[in-house]
Tab-separated table of C-alpha atoms and ligand atoms in Angstrom:
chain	number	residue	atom	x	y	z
A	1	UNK	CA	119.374	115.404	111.045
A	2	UNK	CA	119.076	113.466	108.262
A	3	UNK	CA	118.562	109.334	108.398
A	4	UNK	CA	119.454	107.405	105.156
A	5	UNK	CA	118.335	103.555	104.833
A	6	UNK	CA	120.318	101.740	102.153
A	7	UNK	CA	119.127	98.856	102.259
A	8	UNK	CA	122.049	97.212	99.229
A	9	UNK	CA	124.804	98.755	99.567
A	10	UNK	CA	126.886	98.411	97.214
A	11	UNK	CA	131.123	98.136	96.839
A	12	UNK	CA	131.390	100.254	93.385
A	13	UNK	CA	134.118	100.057	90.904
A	14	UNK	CA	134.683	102.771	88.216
A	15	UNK	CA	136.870	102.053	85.486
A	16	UNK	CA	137.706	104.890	82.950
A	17	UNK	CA	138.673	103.708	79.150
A	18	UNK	CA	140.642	105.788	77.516
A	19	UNK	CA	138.888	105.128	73.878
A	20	UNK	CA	135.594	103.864	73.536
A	21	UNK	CA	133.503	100.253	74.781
A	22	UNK	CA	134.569	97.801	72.869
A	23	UNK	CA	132.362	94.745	73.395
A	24	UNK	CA	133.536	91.423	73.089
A	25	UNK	CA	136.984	92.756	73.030
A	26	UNK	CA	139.636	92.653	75.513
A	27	UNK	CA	140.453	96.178	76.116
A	28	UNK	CA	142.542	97.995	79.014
A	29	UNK	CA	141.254	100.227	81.339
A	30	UNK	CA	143.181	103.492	82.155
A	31	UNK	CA	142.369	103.316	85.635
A	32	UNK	CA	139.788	102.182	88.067
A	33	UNK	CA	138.880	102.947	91.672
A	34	UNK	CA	136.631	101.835	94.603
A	35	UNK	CA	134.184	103.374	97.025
A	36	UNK	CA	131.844	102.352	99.259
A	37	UNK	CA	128.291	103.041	97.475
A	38	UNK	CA	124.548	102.351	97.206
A	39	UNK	CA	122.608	105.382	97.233
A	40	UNK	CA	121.785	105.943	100.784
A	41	UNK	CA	125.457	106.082	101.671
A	42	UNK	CA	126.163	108.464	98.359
A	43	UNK	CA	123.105	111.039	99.825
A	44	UNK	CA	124.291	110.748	103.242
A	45	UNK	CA	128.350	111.579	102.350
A	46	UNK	CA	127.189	114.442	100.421
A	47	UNK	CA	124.988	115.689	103.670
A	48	UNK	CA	128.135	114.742	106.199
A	49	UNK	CA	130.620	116.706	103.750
A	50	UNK	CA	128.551	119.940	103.506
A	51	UNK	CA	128.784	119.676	107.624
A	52	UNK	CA	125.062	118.618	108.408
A	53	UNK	CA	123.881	115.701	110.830
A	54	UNK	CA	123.569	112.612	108.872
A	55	UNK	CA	123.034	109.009	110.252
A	56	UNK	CA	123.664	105.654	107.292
A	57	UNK	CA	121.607	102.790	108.553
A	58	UNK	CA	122.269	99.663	106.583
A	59	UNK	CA	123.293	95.970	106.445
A	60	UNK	CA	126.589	94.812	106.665
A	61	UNK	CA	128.314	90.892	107.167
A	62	UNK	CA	131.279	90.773	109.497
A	63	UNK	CA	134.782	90.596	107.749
A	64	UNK	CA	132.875	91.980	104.343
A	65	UNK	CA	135.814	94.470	103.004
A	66	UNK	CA	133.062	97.196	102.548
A	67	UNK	CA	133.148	97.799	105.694
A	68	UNK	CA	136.558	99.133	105.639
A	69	UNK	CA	135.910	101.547	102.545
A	70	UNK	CA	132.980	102.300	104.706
A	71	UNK	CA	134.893	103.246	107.686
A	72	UNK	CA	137.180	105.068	105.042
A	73	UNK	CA	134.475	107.723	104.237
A	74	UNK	CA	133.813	108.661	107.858
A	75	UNK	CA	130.353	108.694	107.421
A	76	UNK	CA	128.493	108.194	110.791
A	77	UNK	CA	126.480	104.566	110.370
A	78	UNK	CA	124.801	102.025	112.238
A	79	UNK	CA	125.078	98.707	110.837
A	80	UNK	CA	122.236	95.548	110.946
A	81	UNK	CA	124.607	92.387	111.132
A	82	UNK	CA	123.568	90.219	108.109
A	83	UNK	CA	125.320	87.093	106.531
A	84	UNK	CA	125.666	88.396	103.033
A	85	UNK	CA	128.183	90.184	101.915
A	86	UNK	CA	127.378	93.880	99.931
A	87	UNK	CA	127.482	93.349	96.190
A	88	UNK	CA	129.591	94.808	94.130
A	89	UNK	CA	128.322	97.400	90.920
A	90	UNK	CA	130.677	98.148	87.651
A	91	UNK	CA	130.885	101.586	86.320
A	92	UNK	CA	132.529	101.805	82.872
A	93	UNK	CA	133.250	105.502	81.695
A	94	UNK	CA	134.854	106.391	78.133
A	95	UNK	CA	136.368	109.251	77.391
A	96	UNK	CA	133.288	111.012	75.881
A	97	UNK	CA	131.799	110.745	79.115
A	98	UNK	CA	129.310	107.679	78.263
A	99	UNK	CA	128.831	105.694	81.808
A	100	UNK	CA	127.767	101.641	81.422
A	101	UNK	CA	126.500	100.540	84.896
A	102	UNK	CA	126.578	96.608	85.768
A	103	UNK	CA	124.705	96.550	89.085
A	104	UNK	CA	123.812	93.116	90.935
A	105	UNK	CA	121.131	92.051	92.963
A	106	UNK	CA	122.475	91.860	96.183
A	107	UNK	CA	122.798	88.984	98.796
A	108	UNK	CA	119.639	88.239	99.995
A	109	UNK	CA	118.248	89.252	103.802
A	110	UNK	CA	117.583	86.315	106.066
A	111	UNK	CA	113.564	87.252	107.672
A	112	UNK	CA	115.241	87.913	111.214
A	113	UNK	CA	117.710	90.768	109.588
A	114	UNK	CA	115.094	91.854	107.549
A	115	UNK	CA	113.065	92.766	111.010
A	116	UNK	CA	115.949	93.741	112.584
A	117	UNK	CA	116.977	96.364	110.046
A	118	UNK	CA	113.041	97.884	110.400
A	119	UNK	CA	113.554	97.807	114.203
A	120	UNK	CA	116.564	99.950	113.618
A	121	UNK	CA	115.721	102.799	110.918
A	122	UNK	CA	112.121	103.173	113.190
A	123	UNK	CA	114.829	103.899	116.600
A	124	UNK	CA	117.398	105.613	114.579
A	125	UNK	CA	114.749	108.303	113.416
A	126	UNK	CA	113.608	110.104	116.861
A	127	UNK	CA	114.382	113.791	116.142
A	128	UNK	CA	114.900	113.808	112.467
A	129	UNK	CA	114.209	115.964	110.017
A	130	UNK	CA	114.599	113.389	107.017
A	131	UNK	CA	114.113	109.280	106.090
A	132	UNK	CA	115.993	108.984	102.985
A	133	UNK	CA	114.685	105.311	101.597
A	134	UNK	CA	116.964	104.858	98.959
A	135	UNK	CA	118.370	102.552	95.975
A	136	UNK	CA	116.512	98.845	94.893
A	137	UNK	CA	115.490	96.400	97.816
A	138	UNK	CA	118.212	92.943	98.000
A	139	UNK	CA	117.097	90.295	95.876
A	140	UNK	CA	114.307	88.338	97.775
A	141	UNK	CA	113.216	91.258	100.067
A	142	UNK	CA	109.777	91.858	99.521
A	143	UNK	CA	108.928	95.119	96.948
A	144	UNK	CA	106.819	96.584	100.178
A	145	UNK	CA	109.399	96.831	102.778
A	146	UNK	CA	109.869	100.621	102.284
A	147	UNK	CA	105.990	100.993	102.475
A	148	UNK	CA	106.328	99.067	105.695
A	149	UNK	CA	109.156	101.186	107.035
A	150	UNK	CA	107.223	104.470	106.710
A	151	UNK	CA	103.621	102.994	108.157
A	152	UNK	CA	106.207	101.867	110.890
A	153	UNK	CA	107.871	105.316	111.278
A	154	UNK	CA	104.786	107.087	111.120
A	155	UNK	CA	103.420	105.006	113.580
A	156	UNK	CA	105.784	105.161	116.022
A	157	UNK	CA	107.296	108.966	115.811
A	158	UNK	CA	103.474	110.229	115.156
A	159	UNK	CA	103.552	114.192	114.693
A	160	UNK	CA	107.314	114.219	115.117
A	161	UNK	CA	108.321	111.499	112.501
A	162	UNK	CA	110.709	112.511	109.982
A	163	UNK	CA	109.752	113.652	106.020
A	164	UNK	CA	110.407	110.962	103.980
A	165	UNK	CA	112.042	110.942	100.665
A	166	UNK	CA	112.153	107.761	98.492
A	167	UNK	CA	114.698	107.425	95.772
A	168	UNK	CA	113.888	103.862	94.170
A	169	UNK	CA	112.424	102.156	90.940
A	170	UNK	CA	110.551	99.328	89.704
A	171	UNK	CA	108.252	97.709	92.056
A	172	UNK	CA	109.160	99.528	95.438
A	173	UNK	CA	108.817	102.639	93.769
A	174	UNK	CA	105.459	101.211	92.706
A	175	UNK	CA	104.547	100.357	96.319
A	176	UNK	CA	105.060	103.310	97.715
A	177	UNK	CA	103.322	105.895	95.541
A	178	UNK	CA	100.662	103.104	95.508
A	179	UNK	CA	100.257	103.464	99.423
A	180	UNK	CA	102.796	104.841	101.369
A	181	UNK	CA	102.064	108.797	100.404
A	182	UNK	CA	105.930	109.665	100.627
A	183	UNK	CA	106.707	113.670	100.889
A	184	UNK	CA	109.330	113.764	97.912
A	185	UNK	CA	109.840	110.960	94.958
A	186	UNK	CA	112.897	111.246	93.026
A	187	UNK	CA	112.981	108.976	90.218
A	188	UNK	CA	114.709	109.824	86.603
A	189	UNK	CA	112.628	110.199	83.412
A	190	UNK	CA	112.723	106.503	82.936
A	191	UNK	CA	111.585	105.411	86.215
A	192	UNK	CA	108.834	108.194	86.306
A	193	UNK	CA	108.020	106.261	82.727
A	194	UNK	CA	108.108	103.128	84.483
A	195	UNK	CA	106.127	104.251	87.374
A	196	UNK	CA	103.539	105.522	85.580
A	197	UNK	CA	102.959	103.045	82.711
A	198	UNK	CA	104.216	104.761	79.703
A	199	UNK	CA	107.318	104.849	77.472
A	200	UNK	CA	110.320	106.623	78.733
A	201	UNK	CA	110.252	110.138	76.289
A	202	UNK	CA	114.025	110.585	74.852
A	203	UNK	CA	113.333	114.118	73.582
A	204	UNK	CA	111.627	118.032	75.414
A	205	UNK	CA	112.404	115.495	78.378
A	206	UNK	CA	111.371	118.544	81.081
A	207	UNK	CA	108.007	119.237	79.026
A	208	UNK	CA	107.452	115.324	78.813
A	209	UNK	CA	107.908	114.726	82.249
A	210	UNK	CA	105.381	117.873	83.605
A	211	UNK	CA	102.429	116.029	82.916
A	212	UNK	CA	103.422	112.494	84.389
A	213	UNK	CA	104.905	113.893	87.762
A	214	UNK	CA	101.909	116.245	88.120
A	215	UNK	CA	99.465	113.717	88.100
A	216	UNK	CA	100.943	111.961	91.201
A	217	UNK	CA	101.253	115.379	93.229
A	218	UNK	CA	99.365	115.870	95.542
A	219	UNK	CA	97.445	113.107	96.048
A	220	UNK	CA	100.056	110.083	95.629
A	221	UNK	CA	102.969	112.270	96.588
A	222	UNK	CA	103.773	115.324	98.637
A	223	UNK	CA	106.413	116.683	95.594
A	224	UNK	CA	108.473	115.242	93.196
A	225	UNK	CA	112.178	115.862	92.037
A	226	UNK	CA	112.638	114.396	88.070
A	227	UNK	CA	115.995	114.741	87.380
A	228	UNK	CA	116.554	114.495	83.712
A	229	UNK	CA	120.828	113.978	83.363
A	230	UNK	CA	122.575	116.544	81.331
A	231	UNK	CA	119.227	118.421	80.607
A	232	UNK	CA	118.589	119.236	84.373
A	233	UNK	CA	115.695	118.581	86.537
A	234	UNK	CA	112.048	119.266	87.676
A	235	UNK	CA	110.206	119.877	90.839
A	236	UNK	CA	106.270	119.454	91.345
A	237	UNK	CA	105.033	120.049	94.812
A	238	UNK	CA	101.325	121.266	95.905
A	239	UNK	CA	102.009	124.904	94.750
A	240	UNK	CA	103.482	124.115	91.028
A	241	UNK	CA	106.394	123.196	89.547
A	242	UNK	CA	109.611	124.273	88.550
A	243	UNK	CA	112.168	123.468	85.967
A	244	UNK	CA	115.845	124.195	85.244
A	245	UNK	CA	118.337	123.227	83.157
A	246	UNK	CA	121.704	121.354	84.027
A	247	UNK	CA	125.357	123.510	83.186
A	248	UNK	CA	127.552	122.380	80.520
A	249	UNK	CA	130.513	120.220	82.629
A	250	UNK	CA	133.159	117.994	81.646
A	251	UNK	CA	131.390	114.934	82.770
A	252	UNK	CA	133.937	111.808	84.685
A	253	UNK	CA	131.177	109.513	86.214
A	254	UNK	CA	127.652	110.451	86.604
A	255	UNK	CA	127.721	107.259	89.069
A	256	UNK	CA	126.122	109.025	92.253
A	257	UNK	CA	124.799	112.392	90.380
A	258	UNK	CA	121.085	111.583	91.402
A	259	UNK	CA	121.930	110.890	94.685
A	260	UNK	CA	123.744	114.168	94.902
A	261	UNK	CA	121.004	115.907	93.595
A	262	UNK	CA	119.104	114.245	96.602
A	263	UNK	CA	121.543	115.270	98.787
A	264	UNK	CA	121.930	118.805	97.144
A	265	UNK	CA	117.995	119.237	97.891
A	266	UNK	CA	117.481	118.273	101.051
A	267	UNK	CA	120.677	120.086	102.349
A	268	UNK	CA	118.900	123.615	101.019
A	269	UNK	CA	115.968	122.349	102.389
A	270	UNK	CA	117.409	121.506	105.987
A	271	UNK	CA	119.059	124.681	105.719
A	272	UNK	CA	115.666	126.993	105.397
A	273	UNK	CA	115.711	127.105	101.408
A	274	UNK	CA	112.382	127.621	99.585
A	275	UNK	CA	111.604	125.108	96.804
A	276	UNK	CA	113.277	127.341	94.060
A	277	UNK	CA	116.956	127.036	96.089
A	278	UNK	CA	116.163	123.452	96.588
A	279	UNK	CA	116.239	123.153	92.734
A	280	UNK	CA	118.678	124.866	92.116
A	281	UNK	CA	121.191	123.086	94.876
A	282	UNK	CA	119.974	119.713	93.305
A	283	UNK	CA	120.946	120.629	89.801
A	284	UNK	CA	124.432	121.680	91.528
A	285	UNK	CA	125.567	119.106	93.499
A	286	UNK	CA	124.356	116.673	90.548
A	287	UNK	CA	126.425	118.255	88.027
A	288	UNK	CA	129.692	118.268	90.100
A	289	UNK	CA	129.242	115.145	91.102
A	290	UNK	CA	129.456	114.126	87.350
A	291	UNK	CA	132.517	116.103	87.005
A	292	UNK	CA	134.148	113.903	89.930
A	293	UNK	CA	135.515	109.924	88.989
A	294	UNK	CA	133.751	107.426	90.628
A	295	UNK	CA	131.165	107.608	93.376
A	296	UNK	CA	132.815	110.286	95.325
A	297	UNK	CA	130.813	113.169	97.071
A	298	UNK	CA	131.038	116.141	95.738
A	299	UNK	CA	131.170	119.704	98.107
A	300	UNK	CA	130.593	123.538	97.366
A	301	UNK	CA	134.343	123.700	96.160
A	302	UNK	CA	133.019	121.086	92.975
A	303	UNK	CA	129.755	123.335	92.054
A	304	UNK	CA	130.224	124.391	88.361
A	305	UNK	CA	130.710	128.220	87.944
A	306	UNK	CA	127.503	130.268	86.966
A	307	UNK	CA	123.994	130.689	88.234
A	308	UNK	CA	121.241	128.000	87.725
A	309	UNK	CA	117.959	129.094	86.083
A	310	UNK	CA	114.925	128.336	87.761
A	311	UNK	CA	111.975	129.056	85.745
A	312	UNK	CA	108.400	128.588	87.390
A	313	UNK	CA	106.133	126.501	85.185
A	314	UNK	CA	102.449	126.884	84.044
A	315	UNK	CA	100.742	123.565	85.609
A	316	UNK	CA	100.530	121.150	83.058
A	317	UNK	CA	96.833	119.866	83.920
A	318	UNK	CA	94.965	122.882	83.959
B	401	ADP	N1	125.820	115.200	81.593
B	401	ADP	C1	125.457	116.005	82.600
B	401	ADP	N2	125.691	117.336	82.527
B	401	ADP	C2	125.343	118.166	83.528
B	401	ADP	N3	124.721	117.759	84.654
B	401	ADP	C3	124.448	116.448	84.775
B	401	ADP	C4	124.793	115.496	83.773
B	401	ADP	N4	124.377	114.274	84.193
B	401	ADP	C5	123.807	114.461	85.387
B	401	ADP	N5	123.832	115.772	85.740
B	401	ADP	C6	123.286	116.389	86.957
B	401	ADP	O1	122.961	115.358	87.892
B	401	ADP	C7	121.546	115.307	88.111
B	401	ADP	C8	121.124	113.871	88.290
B	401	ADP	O2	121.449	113.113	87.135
B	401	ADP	P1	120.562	111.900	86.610
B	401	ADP	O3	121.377	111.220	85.558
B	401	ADP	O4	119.228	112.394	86.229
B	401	ADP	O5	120.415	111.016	87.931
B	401	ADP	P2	120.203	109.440	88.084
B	401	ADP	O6	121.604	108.938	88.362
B	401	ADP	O7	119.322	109.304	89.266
B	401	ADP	O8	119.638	108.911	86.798
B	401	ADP	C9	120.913	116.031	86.930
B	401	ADP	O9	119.656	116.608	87.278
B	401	ADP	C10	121.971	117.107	86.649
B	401	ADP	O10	121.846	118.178	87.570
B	402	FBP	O1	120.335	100.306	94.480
B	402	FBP	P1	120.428	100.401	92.977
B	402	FBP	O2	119.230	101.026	92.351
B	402	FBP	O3	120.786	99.068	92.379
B	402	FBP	O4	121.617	101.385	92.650
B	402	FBP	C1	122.853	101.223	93.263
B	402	FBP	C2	123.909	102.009	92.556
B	402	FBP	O5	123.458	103.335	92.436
B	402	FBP	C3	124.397	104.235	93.018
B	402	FBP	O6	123.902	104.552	94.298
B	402	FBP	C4	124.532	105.448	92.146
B	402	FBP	O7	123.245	105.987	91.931
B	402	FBP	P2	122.949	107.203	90.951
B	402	FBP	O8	123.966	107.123	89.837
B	402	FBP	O9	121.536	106.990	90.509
B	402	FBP	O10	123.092	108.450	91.755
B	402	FBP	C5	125.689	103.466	93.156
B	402	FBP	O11	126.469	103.873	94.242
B	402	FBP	C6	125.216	102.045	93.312
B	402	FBP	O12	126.123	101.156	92.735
């Protein structure tokens, strides 16, 4: 079973232009559409559509209309009862596949929720095999609740507590590779930059990553997952690291392609898959969902054709 947190959701709408982003003009859109997002709920519809156990803890206001896109996916959930309403994020796509995001903070937790949610990821984790802790804290929260969450689960479920794989940036991310020793980290070449102090590298992105995510693994980390857009992904665990490259696709939205590639690991992982298969399903399930509009979850039926190359790489600190 795999547990997702979200702890922002968020109500996404992706609008596709059919010429390019125009700004400052008044331009129509060719279409638009609406799903219920944030990037526990993406990881955990990609799990529930591939068949495998997933549970979606997060907050949720009474009468907020997420919760009826929500209930639309048919994703299993167990909602904290907060007063704010989920935000809502803008996608803009143009036709040559170029995605602007416009993401908001997020209604702010009141202390009581904020304790309550905890109370309820720490319950909702007996027997599982992953905590997914994913996507930026609401605006207020403070940037160590996910290090909190996992002294909490690890506290409570001892030998039996659940992996846990963070998917954050900024100063959670910070937090918890700081103190919280989480088993997987998968942040993008600029929040790996971020996280570790430096610029964000905009060319050989897999060779300029290496060295920054193997310096974290294994003492700040148990393994890392980079993933690197249209020019694929790297993993760095104990035992080395791995690289391969993303497939050429048609690209819609890549709104929700990292948190496929989440999904895409863990589900090879769950499933018995060595590291190498775990790559490769990331770079998958990433790549159709950027073939898909919007934040929709993509399924075996979206993979692009073709193998994925997994090459095994020299460590990059010896
Ligand atoms: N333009 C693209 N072409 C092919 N695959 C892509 C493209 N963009 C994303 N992907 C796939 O999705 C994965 C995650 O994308 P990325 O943009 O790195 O995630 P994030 O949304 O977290 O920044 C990539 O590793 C790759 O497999
Ligand atoms: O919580 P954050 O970091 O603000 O991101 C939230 C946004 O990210 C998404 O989860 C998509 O994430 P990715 O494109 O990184 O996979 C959207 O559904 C949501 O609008």
């Amino acid at each position: 079973m795999i547990v997702t947190v979200t702890a922002n959701p968020s109500l996404d709408r992706a609008m596709v232009l059919d010429a390019p982003l125009d700004v400052g003009a008044v331009q129509l859109a060719a279409s638009s559409r609406e799903d219920a997002g944030g990037k526990g709920i993406n990881v955990g519809r990609v799990i529930g559509a591939a068949g495998e156990e997933t549970l979606a803890v997060l907050p949720l206001a009474l009468h907020d209309p997420f919760a009826a896109l929500l209930a639309d996916t048919g994703l299993p959930f167990h909602a904290v009862p907060v007063h704010g309403h989920a935000r809502s994020n803008l996608t803009i796509t143009d036709p040559a596949g170029v995605t602007t995001k416009l993401n908001l903070p997020g209604a702010s937790l009141r202390s009581g929720e904020t304790d309550a949610l905890l109370a309820i990821i720490v319950s909702a984790c007996e027997g599982a095999d992953w905590l997914v802790l994913a996507g930026s804290l609401p605006k207020g929260m403070d940037a160590g609740f996910y290090v909190e969450v996992i002294a909490a689960v690890r506290a409570r479920w001892g030998e039996t507590a659940p992996r846990i794989a963070v998917d954050t940036s900024g100063a959670p991310l910070r937090a918890v590779v700081a103190s919280a020793h989480p088993d997987l980290i998968k942040p993008n070449e600029h929040e790996l930059a971020d996280l570790a102090g430096v610029a964000a590298p905009t060319e050989d992105l897999m060779n300029a990553v290496l060295p920054i995510a193997a310096a974290l693994v294994p003492e700040r980390v148990g393994a890392a997952l980079i993933t690197l857009g249209g020019d694929g992904a790297v993993f760095v665990d104990g035992s080395g690291a791995l690289s391969a490259p993303a497939p050429r696709i048609q690209v819609a939205s890549t709104v929700g392609a990292g948190d496929s590639s989440l999904a895409g690991f863990l589900l090879a992982d769950v499933r018995g898959g060595d590291p190498s298969e775990c790559l490769a399903n990331a770079i998958r399930y990433g790549a159709a969902a950027a073939t898909l509009p919007g934040t929709q979850p993509p399924t075996s039926a979206d993979f692009p054709p073709g193998e994925i190359a997994v090459t095994r790489r020299a460590n990059p600190l010896t």
